[in-house]
Amino acid sequence: MNPAPFEYHRAGSVQEAIGLLQQFPEDAKLLAGGHSLLPVMKLRLAEPVHLIDISGVGDLRGVQEGSDGVRIGALTTHREIERDETLRQRCPLLPEIASRVGDRQTRARGTIGGALAHADPAADYPAGVVALDAELIVQGPGGERTIAATEFFLGFLTTALAPDEVLTAVRVAALPARTGVNYQKLANQASGYAVVGVAAVVTLAADGSCESARIGVTGAGASAVRATAVEEALRNRSLDEATVAAACEAADEGIDLLDDLHASADYRRRVVRGLARRAVLAAAVRAAEAWGGPGRAGLR
Amino acid sequence: MKVPVNVTVNGTPRAAEVEPRTLLVYFLRDTLGMTGTHIGCQTGQCGACTVLLDGEAVKSCMVLAVQAEGREVTSIEGLAPAGTLHPVQQAFWEEHGLQCGYCTPGMVLAAHALLQENPDPDEAAVRHALEGNLCRCTGYQNVVASVRTAAAKLASGAEPEPVITR
Ligand SMILES: Cc1cc2nc3c(=O)[nH]c(=O)nc-3n(C[C@H](O)[C@H](O)[C@H](O)COP(=O)(O)OP(=O)(O)OC[C@H]3O[C@@H](n4cnc5c(N)ncnc54)[C@H](O)[C@@H]3O)c2cc1C
Ligand code: FES
Ligand code: FES
């Protein structure tokens, strides 16, 4: 089961990749880790005539800490993210999510840029980048621009990337003090993809109540979204189990729930609410533990 | 149109012209005639086609041969000299870590990659590392036992052992 024939181009730089995308506007595709693209090409769901391999573009790989937060190159693999010390310290949510993507061999090849650009409704990272208010840095013929993660996912396999743009990096701001994170996933037993995944970033106020909760949901609808109704219901509240459980009843609000062979819409509704509750509580416990201030007692 | 590919396979540089769409697993099996790497699902699920690419376990049905350009591939044939079993293979043999053997080349290489990084994995670590390798025969118990035995063998400095034939 090889893919259909195509012409292979090895891009040496982002500029070269953009040039090739412009040269073949109708029928070119970028190739990173290939772990989403090759499967759809084998099934003839995609038949690009030109395949532009960017996997050798060195400056798209790796994690760097700067004054504006942490920058993760688009070609950084799931396994590199899972094990990166800077990220584990500064942004533990992404390593936690990466460790839950597929299996070890998949994590060795698949890249964060490919996962975000592919925008599979069942992909894991989208929940994380929307919860973190990450910025996606893209480069096109006219230069560089930045897209907020919350504005990047437009629908089923659809993003705000233009056809001649390359996603070059993901930028995540440093987490505020008294913040904890967590990712909860119900994995499809056969594929490993998320039936539903919920990422939570919880910041406690000095009195231990919820200063802010940012909650990203993937798998439930056509693309990843923030559960803003839950976020609002939790603001300034004590994060005890009853309060969190009640707030998370709104976790599916505004989501047009998928109803497919993996899970019915009604099942997804229950799972989104349940995972949101678990993710918020676990993130709150971590925030309190890291800090050691009030709020912790009420959480146990 | 065919393109040139240069890959070091089991220590030997190999050059060939292939169609760009050729998957690494077909390059190994059809172009080079090395059929130790198995094909199960071809969709990235089963892990039967697992090889080491620059030492890292990958599914060779999910990599284009052209993407291995200039890199090193280790397949099951390259783990130990002909006629001998690598300690990981020997451990699978001793612990009955296989029945039909279809998944075994992939299991052994995935286990080998794990042991390179974590010489003494507990049961949970073994199961986590082998999540991408499906076995329809063993129920995994003996696979896990094999990897733990392999860890002990490697820790005691075991060398490849001759294959015993009856
Ligand atoms: C067996 C298996 C299990 C998996 N399980 C999971 C899972 O549990 N959770 C999960 O989230 N994912 C899962 N995946 C998908 C995996 O995470 C992929 O690695 C990822 O979705 C795509 O990354 P890639 O680098 O392989 O991209 P590719 O397949 O190379 O590309 C994917 C798409 O993105 C485009 N693209 C790639 N890079 C860029 C870029 N820098 N800029 C612009 N466009 C780009 C390509 O043109 C293509 O359209 C699984 C895949 C497999 C095979
Ligand atoms: S044949 Fe490659 S994963 Fe199954
Ligand atoms: S031994 Fe038969 S599939 Fe594993």
Coordinates of C-alpha atoms and ligand atoms in Angstrom, one line a residue:
Chain A
M1 CA 0.0 0.0 0.0
N2 CA 2.3 2.7 -1.3
P3 CA 0.9 6.2 -1.8
A4 CA 0.0 7.3 -5.3
P5 CA 3.1 8.6 -7.3
F6 CA 4.3 12.1 -6.6
E7 CA 7.3 14.3 -7.3
Y8 CA 9.6 14.6 -4.3
H9 CA 11.2 17.9 -3.3
R10 CA 13.7 18.2 -0.4
A11 CA 13.4 21.7 0.9
G12 CA 16.6 23.0 2.5
S13 CA 15.0 26.1 4.1
V14 CA 11.6 27.6 5.0
Q15 CA 12.1 30.1 2.1
E16 CA 12.7 27.2 -0.3
A17 CA 9.5 25.4 0.9
I18 CA 7.5 28.6 0.5
G19 CA 8.9 29.0 -3.0
L20 CA 7.9 25.5 -3.9
L21 CA 4.4 26.0 -2.4
Q22 CA 4.0 29.0 -4.6
Q23 CA 5.3 27.2 -7.7
F24 CA 2.7 24.5 -7.3
P25 CA -0.2 26.2 -5.8
E26 CA -2.9 23.6 -6.5
D27 CA -1.2 20.3 -5.8
A28 CA 1.6 20.5 -3.3
K29 CA 1.8 19.3 0.3
L30 CA 4.5 19.8 3.0
L31 CA 5.8 16.6 4.5
A32 CA 7.1 16.7 8.1
G33 CA 6.9 13.4 10.1
G34 CA 4.4 11.9 7.7
H35 CA 2.4 10.3 10.4
S36 CA -0.8 12.0 9.4
L37 CA -0.1 12.7 5.7
L38 CA 1.2 9.2 4.7
P39 CA -1.9 7.4 6.0
V40 CA -4.2 9.7 4.1
M41 CA -2.0 9.4 1.0
K42 CA -2.1 5.6 1.2
L43 CA -5.9 5.7 1.3
R44 CA -5.9 8.1 -1.6
L45 CA -7.7 10.6 0.5
A46 CA -4.9 13.0 -0.5
E47 CA -2.9 12.7 -3.8
P48 CA -0.5 15.6 -3.8
V49 CA 1.5 15.8 -7.1
H50 CA 4.4 17.5 -5.3
L51 CA 5.6 16.5 -1.9
I52 CA 7.8 19.1 -0.2
D53 CA 9.9 17.4 2.5
I54 CA 10.7 20.0 5.2
S55 CA 12.0 17.4 7.7
G56 CA 15.6 18.4 7.0
V57 CA 15.1 22.1 7.8
G58 CA 17.3 22.3 10.9
D59 CA 16.1 25.7 12.3
L60 CA 12.6 24.3 12.6
R61 CA 13.6 21.8 15.2
G62 CA 14.1 22.2 19.0
V63 CA 13.0 24.2 22.0
Q64 CA 14.4 27.6 23.0
E65 CA 13.6 29.7 26.1
G66 CA 13.5 33.5 25.5
S67 CA 12.3 36.6 27.2
D68 CA 8.8 36.1 25.7
G69 CA 8.4 32.5 26.8
V70 CA 9.3 29.2 25.2
R71 CA 9.5 28.7 21.5
I72 CA 9.0 25.2 20.1
G73 CA 10.1 24.6 16.5
A74 CA 7.5 23.1 14.3
L75 CA 9.6 20.0 13.5
T76 CA 10.2 19.1 17.2
T77 CA 8.9 15.6 17.6
H78 CA 6.4 14.4 20.2
R79 CA 9.2 12.4 21.8
E80 CA 11.5 15.4 22.0
I81 CA 8.7 17.5 23.6
E82 CA 7.9 14.7 26.0
R83 CA 11.5 14.6 27.3
D84 CA 12.6 18.3 26.9
E85 CA 13.8 19.7 30.3
T86 CA 13.0 23.3 29.5
L87 CA 9.4 22.4 28.7
R88 CA 9.1 20.1 31.7
Q89 CA 10.1 23.1 33.8
R90 CA 8.4 25.9 32.1
C91 CA 5.5 24.4 30.3
P92 CA 4.8 20.9 31.6
L93 CA 1.4 20.6 29.9
L94 CA 3.0 20.0 26.5
P95 CA 5.3 17.2 27.6
E96 CA 2.3 15.7 29.4
I97 CA 0.2 15.8 26.3
A98 CA 3.1 14.6 24.0
S99 CA 3.5 11.5 26.2
R100 CA -0.1 10.6 25.5
V101 CA 0.1 10.8 21.7
G102 CA 0.0 7.5 19.9
D103 CA 2.8 5.1 20.8
R104 CA 6.6 5.4 21.1
Q105 CA 7.4 4.9 17.5
T106 CA 4.8 7.4 16.4
R107 CA 6.1 9.9 18.9
A108 CA 9.6 9.4 17.5
R109 CA 8.5 10.7 14.0
G110 CA 5.5 12.9 14.4
T111 CA 6.0 16.6 14.9
I112 CA 4.0 19.3 16.8
G113 CA 3.8 21.4 13.7
G114 CA 2.4 18.6 11.6
A115 CA -0.1 17.7 14.3
L116 CA -1.3 21.3 14.6
A117 CA -1.4 21.9 10.8
H118 CA -3.3 18.7 10.2
A119 CA -5.9 19.8 12.8
D120 CA -7.4 16.3 13.2
P121 CA -10.5 16.7 15.4
A122 CA -9.1 13.8 17.6
A123 CA -5.6 15.2 18.0
D124 CA -4.2 15.9 21.4
Y125 CA -2.1 19.1 21.2
P126 CA -4.9 21.4 20.0
A127 CA -6.5 21.2 23.5
G128 CA -3.2 22.2 25.0
V129 CA -2.3 25.1 22.8
V130 CA -5.7 26.7 23.1
A131 CA -5.6 26.3 26.9
L132 CA -2.2 27.8 27.0
D133 CA -3.1 30.8 24.7
A134 CA -0.2 29.8 22.7
E135 CA 0.8 31.7 19.6
L136 CA 1.5 29.9 16.3
I137 CA 4.2 31.6 14.2
V138 CA 3.9 31.1 10.5
Q139 CA 5.9 32.3 7.6
G140 CA 4.6 33.0 4.1
P141 CA 5.8 34.9 1.0
G142 CA 5.1 38.2 2.7
G143 CA 7.0 37.4 5.9
E144 CA 6.1 36.3 9.3
R145 CA 2.8 36.5 11.2
T146 CA 1.4 35.2 14.4
I147 CA -1.9 33.5 14.9
A148 CA -3.5 33.0 18.3
A149 CA -4.1 29.3 18.9
T150 CA -7.7 30.0 19.7
E151 CA -8.1 31.4 16.2
F152 CA -6.1 28.8 14.4
F153 CA -8.5 25.8 14.3
L154 CA -11.3 26.7 11.9
G155 CA -13.0 23.3 11.6
F156 CA -12.5 19.7 10.5
L157 CA -8.9 19.4 9.2
T158 CA -9.0 23.2 8.6
T159 CA -6.8 25.9 10.0
A160 CA -6.0 29.6 9.4
L161 CA -2.8 28.7 7.6
A162 CA -2.8 30.0 4.0
P163 CA -1.8 27.4 1.3
D164 CA 1.6 29.0 0.8
E165 CA 2.4 29.4 4.5
V166 CA 4.6 27.2 6.7
L167 CA 4.1 26.9 10.4
T168 CA 7.5 27.5 11.9
A169 CA 7.0 27.5 15.7
V170 CA 4.7 27.5 18.7
R171 CA 5.3 30.2 21.3
V172 CA 4.1 29.7 24.8
A173 CA 4.3 32.4 27.5
A174 CA 5.7 31.5 30.9
L175 CA 3.0 30.3 33.3
P176 CA 2.0 32.7 36.0
A177 CA 2.8 31.8 39.7
R178 CA 0.4 29.5 41.5
T179 CA -0.5 27.7 38.3
G180 CA -1.0 24.0 37.7
V181 CA -1.8 22.1 34.5
N182 CA -3.3 18.8 33.6
Y183 CA -4.4 16.8 30.5
Q184 CA -7.1 14.2 30.6
K185 CA -7.7 11.9 27.7
L186 CA -10.1 9.1 26.8
A187 CA -8.1 7.3 24.1
N188 CA -9.7 5.2 21.4
Q189 CA -8.6 1.7 22.2
A190 CA -7.7 0.9 18.6
S191 CA -6.1 4.1 17.3
G192 CA -4.9 5.8 20.4
Y193 CA -6.4 9.1 19.3
A194 CA -8.5 11.1 21.7
V195 CA -12.2 10.3 21.8
V196 CA -12.2 13.4 24.0
G197 CA -9.2 15.2 25.5
V198 CA -9.3 18.1 28.0
A199 CA -6.4 20.3 29.0
A200 CA -6.7 22.6 32.0
V201 CA -4.4 25.5 33.1
V202 CA -5.5 26.7 36.6
T203 CA -4.1 29.7 38.4
L204 CA -5.0 30.2 42.0
A205 CA -5.4 33.6 43.7
A206 CA -3.5 34.4 46.9
D207 CA -6.5 33.3 49.0
G208 CA -6.5 29.9 47.2
S209 CA -9.6 30.6 45.1
C210 CA -9.6 30.3 41.4
E211 CA -8.1 33.4 39.7
S212 CA -8.4 31.9 36.3
A213 CA -9.1 28.5 34.7
R214 CA -8.3 28.0 31.0
I215 CA -9.8 24.8 29.6
G216 CA -9.1 23.4 26.1
V217 CA -11.3 20.6 24.7
T218 CA -10.4 18.4 21.8
G219 CA -12.2 15.4 20.2
A220 CA -15.6 16.6 21.1
G221 CA -16.4 18.7 18.1
A222 CA -14.9 19.4 14.7
S223 CA -12.0 21.4 16.2
A224 CA -10.5 22.3 19.5
V225 CA -12.2 25.1 21.5
R226 CA -12.0 26.7 25.0
A227 CA -14.8 25.8 27.4
T228 CA -15.4 29.4 28.2
A229 CA -18.7 28.8 30.1
V230 CA -16.8 26.6 32.6
E231 CA -13.9 29.1 32.8
E232 CA -16.4 31.9 33.8
A233 CA -18.3 29.8 36.2
L234 CA -15.0 29.0 38.1
R235 CA -13.6 32.5 38.3
N236 CA -13.2 33.6 42.0
R237 CA -14.7 30.4 43.3
S238 CA -13.2 27.9 45.7
L239 CA -12.2 24.9 43.7
D240 CA -13.9 22.2 45.8
E241 CA -15.2 19.1 44.1
A242 CA -18.8 20.1 44.2
T243 CA -18.2 23.6 42.7
V244 CA -15.9 22.2 40.0
A245 CA -18.4 19.4 39.1
A246 CA -21.3 21.8 38.8
A247 CA -19.3 24.2 36.7
C248 CA -18.1 21.4 34.4
E249 CA -21.7 20.6 33.4
A250 CA -21.2 23.4 30.9
A251 CA -18.1 21.9 29.4
D252 CA -19.8 21.0 26.2
E253 CA -21.7 24.3 25.9
G254 CA -21.4 25.7 22.4
I255 CA -19.8 22.5 21.0
D256 CA -21.6 20.8 18.1
L257 CA -20.7 17.4 19.4
L258 CA -19.4 14.8 17.0
D259 CA -21.6 11.7 16.6
D260 CA -19.6 8.9 14.9
L261 CA -18.6 5.3 15.1
H262 CA -16.2 6.0 17.9
A263 CA -18.7 7.6 20.3
S264 CA -22.2 9.0 20.2
A265 CA -22.8 12.7 20.8
D266 CA -24.4 11.9 24.1
Y267 CA -21.5 9.8 25.3
R268 CA -19.1 12.5 24.3
R269 CA -21.1 15.0 26.3
R270 CA -20.7 13.0 29.4
V271 CA -17.0 12.3 28.8
V272 CA -16.3 16.0 28.2
R273 CA -17.9 17.0 31.4
G274 CA -16.2 14.2 33.4
L275 CA -12.7 14.9 32.0
A276 CA -13.1 18.6 32.5
R277 CA -13.9 18.0 36.1
R278 CA -10.9 15.7 36.5
A279 CA -8.5 18.0 34.6
V280 CA -9.5 21.2 36.6
L281 CA -9.3 19.4 40.0
A282 CA -5.9 17.8 39.1
A283 CA -4.5 21.1 37.8
A284 CA -5.8 22.9 41.0
V285 CA -4.1 20.4 43.2
R286 CA -0.8 20.8 41.3
A287 CA -1.1 24.6 41.5
A288 CA -1.6 24.4 45.3
E289 CA 1.1 21.8 45.8
A290 CA 3.7 23.8 43.8
W291 CA 2.8 26.9 45.8
G292 CA 2.0 25.4 49.3
G293 CA -0.4 28.2 50.1
P294 CA -4.1 28.1 51.0
G295 CA -6.5 26.3 48.7
R296 CA -4.7 23.0 49.1
A297 CA -6.7 21.8 52.1
G298 CA -10.0 22.4 50.4
L299 CA -8.8 20.4 47.4
R300 CA -8.1 17.1 49.2
Chain B
M1 CA 10.7 9.2 -11.9
K2 CA 13.1 7.3 -9.7
V3 CA 15.4 9.1 -7.2
P4 CA 18.6 7.9 -5.6
V5 CA 18.6 6.7 -2.0
N6 CA 21.7 6.1 0.1
V7 CA 21.1 4.4 3.4
T8 CA 23.4 2.5 5.7
V9 CA 21.5 -0.7 6.5
N10 CA 22.9 -2.9 9.4
G11 CA 26.3 -1.2 9.0
T12 CA 26.5 -1.6 5.2
P13 CA 26.0 1.4 2.9
R14 CA 23.3 0.6 0.4
A15 CA 22.5 2.7 -2.7
A16 CA 19.5 2.3 -5.0
E17 CA 17.1 4.1 -7.2
V18 CA 13.5 4.0 -6.1
E19 CA 10.2 5.7 -6.7
P20 CA 9.8 8.5 -4.1
R21 CA 6.6 6.9 -2.9
T22 CA 8.5 3.7 -1.8
L23 CA 8.0 3.1 1.9
L24 CA 11.1 2.2 3.9
V25 CA 9.6 -1.2 4.6
Y26 CA 9.3 -2.0 0.9
F27 CA 12.8 -0.6 0.3
L28 CA 14.1 -3.1 2.9
R29 CA 12.0 -6.1 1.7
D30 CA 11.7 -5.6 -2.0
T31 CA 14.6 -3.5 -3.1
L32 CA 17.2 -5.0 -0.7
G33 CA 15.5 -8.4 -0.3
M34 CA 15.7 -8.3 3.5
T35 CA 12.4 -9.9 4.6
G36 CA 13.1 -10.0 8.3
T37 CA 11.1 -6.8 8.7
H38 CA 7.4 -7.8 8.6
I39 CA 4.4 -6.0 7.2
G40 CA 1.2 -6.2 9.2
C41 CA -1.2 -3.4 8.9
Q42 CA 0.6 -0.8 6.7
T43 CA -1.3 1.9 8.6
G44 CA 1.0 2.5 11.5
Q45 CA -0.9 0.6 14.0
C46 CA 0.7 -2.8 14.5
G47 CA 4.5 -2.2 14.8
A48 CA 5.5 -5.4 13.0
C49 CA 7.6 -3.2 10.6
T50 CA 9.5 -1.5 13.5
V51 CA 13.2 -0.8 12.7
L52 CA 15.8 1.5 14.2
L53 CA 16.4 4.7 12.4
D54 CA 19.5 6.3 13.8
G55 CA 18.9 4.1 16.9
E56 CA 15.3 5.2 17.4
A57 CA 12.4 2.8 17.0
V58 CA 10.2 3.8 14.1
K59 CA 7.5 2.1 12.0
S60 CA 9.1 1.6 8.6
C61 CA 5.7 1.5 6.8
M62 CA 5.3 5.1 8.0
V63 CA 8.6 6.5 6.6
L64 CA 9.5 7.0 3.0
A65 CA 12.7 5.4 1.9
V66 CA 13.9 8.9 0.7
Q67 CA 13.4 10.2 4.2
A68 CA 16.0 7.7 5.4
E69 CA 18.6 9.3 3.0
G70 CA 22.0 9.5 4.7
R71 CA 20.8 7.8 7.8
E72 CA 21.4 4.4 9.5
V73 CA 18.8 1.7 9.6
T74 CA 19.0 -1.4 11.8
S75 CA 16.6 -4.2 11.0
I76 CA 16.3 -7.5 12.8
E77 CA 18.9 -9.0 10.6
G78 CA 21.5 -6.6 11.9
L79 CA 21.0 -7.1 15.6
A80 CA 23.5 -9.9 15.9
P81 CA 26.0 -11.7 13.6
A82 CA 24.5 -14.4 11.4
G83 CA 24.0 -17.7 13.3
T84 CA 23.8 -16.0 16.7
L85 CA 21.0 -14.5 18.8
H86 CA 21.3 -11.1 20.4
P87 CA 20.6 -11.2 24.1
V88 CA 17.2 -9.6 23.5
Q89 CA 16.4 -12.4 20.9
Q90 CA 17.8 -15.0 23.2
A91 CA 15.5 -13.7 26.0
F92 CA 12.5 -13.9 23.8
W93 CA 13.5 -17.5 22.9
E94 CA 14.0 -18.5 26.6
E95 CA 10.8 -16.8 27.9
H96 CA 8.6 -18.0 25.0
G97 CA 8.0 -14.4 24.1
L98 CA 6.6 -15.5 20.7
Q99 CA 4.3 -18.0 19.2
C100 CA 3.7 -17.4 15.5
G101 CA 6.6 -14.9 15.4
Y102 CA 4.9 -12.4 13.2
C103 CA 5.2 -9.5 15.6
T104 CA 8.6 -10.6 16.9
P105 CA 11.1 -8.6 14.8
G106 CA 9.2 -5.4 15.7
M107 CA 8.9 -6.4 19.3
V108 CA 12.6 -7.2 19.6
L109 CA 13.7 -3.9 18.0
A110 CA 11.2 -1.8 20.1
A111 CA 12.4 -3.6 23.2
H112 CA 16.0 -3.1 22.2
A113 CA 15.4 0.7 21.8
L114 CA 13.8 0.8 25.2
L115 CA 16.7 -1.0 26.9
Q116 CA 19.2 1.3 25.3
E117 CA 17.5 4.2 27.0
N118 CA 16.3 2.5 30.2
P119 CA 18.4 -0.5 31.1
D120 CA 16.1 -1.7 33.9
P121 CA 12.5 -0.9 33.0
D122 CA 9.7 -2.1 35.3
E123 CA 6.7 -3.9 33.9
A124 CA 4.7 -0.6 33.4
A125 CA 7.6 0.9 31.5
V126 CA 7.9 -2.1 29.3
R127 CA 4.2 -2.1 28.5
H128 CA 4.2 1.7 27.8
A129 CA 7.2 1.3 25.4
L130 CA 5.6 -1.6 23.5
E131 CA 2.2 0.1 23.2
G132 CA 2.8 0.5 19.4
N133 CA 3.5 -3.3 18.9
L134 CA 0.5 -5.6 18.6
C135 CA 0.6 -9.3 19.2
R136 CA -2.3 -11.6 18.4
C137 CA -0.8 -14.7 20.0
T138 CA 1.0 -14.2 23.3
G139 CA -1.3 -12.0 25.4
Y140 CA 1.9 -10.0 26.1
Q141 CA 2.7 -11.6 29.4
N142 CA 5.7 -13.5 28.0
V143 CA 6.8 -10.6 25.9
V144 CA 7.1 -8.5 29.1
A145 CA 8.9 -11.3 30.8
S146 CA 11.3 -11.5 27.8
V147 CA 12.2 -7.8 28.0
R148 CA 12.8 -8.1 31.7
T149 CA 15.1 -11.1 31.1
A150 CA 16.8 -9.3 28.3
A151 CA 17.5 -6.4 30.6
A152 CA 19.1 -8.8 33.1
K153 CA 21.2 -10.4 30.4
L154 CA 22.4 -7.1 29.1
A155 CA 23.2 -5.9 32.6
S156 CA 25.4 -8.9 33.1
G157 CA 27.3 -8.2 29.9
A158 CA 25.8 -11.0 27.8
E159 CA 27.1 -11.5 24.3
P160 CA 25.2 -12.9 21.3
E161 CA 24.7 -16.6 21.7
P162 CA 24.9 -19.3 19.0
V163 CA 21.5 -20.4 17.7
I164 CA 20.7 -23.9 19.0
T165 CA 19.3 -26.2 16.3
R166 CA 17.9 -29.6 16.9
Ligands
LIG1 C1 -0.5 4.9 14.8 C2 -0.7 6.4 15.0 C3 -1.2 6.9 16.2 C4 -1.5 8.2 16.4 N1 -2.0 8.6 17.5 C5 -2.2 9.9 17.8 C6 -2.8 10.4 19.0 O1 -3.1 9.6 19.9 N2 -3.0 11.7 19.2 C7 -2.6 12.6 18.2 O2 -2.8 13.8 18.4 N3 -2.1 12.2 17.1 C8 -1.9 10.9 16.8 N4 -1.3 10.5 15.6 C9 -0.9 11.5 14.6 C10 0.5 12.0 14.9 O3 0.5 12.8 16.1 C11 1.1 12.8 13.7 O4 2.5 12.8 14.0 C12 0.7 14.2 13.6 O5 -0.7 14.3 13.6 C13 1.2 14.8 12.3 O6 2.5 15.2 12.4 P1 3.6 14.9 11.3 O7 4.8 15.6 11.6 O8 3.6 13.4 11.2 O9 2.9 15.6 10.0 P2 2.7 15.1 8.5 O10 2.0 13.9 8.5 O11 4.0 15.2 7.8 O12 1.8 16.4 8.0 C14 0.5 16.5 8.4 C15 -0.1 17.7 7.7 O13 0.4 18.9 8.2 C16 1.1 19.6 7.1 N5 2.3 20.2 7.7 C17 3.2 19.5 8.4 N6 4.1 20.3 8.9 C18 3.7 21.5 8.6 C19 4.3 22.8 8.8 N7 5.4 23.0 9.6 N8 3.6 23.9 8.3 C20 2.5 23.8 7.6 N9 1.9 22.6 7.4 C21 2.6 21.5 7.8 C22 1.3 18.6 6.0 O14 1.3 19.2 4.8 C23 0.1 17.7 6.2 O15 -1.0 18.2 5.6 C24 -1.1 9.2 15.4 C25 -0.6 8.7 14.2 C26 -0.3 7.4 14.0 C27 0.3 6.9 12.7
FES2 S1 3.0 -2.7 9.2 FE1 3.9 -0.8 9.9 S2 2.8 -0.5 11.7 FE2 1.8 -2.3 10.9
FES3 S1 3.7 -14.1 18.3 FE1 2.1 -14.2 16.9 S2 1.6 -12.0 16.6 FE2 2.9 -12.0 18.3

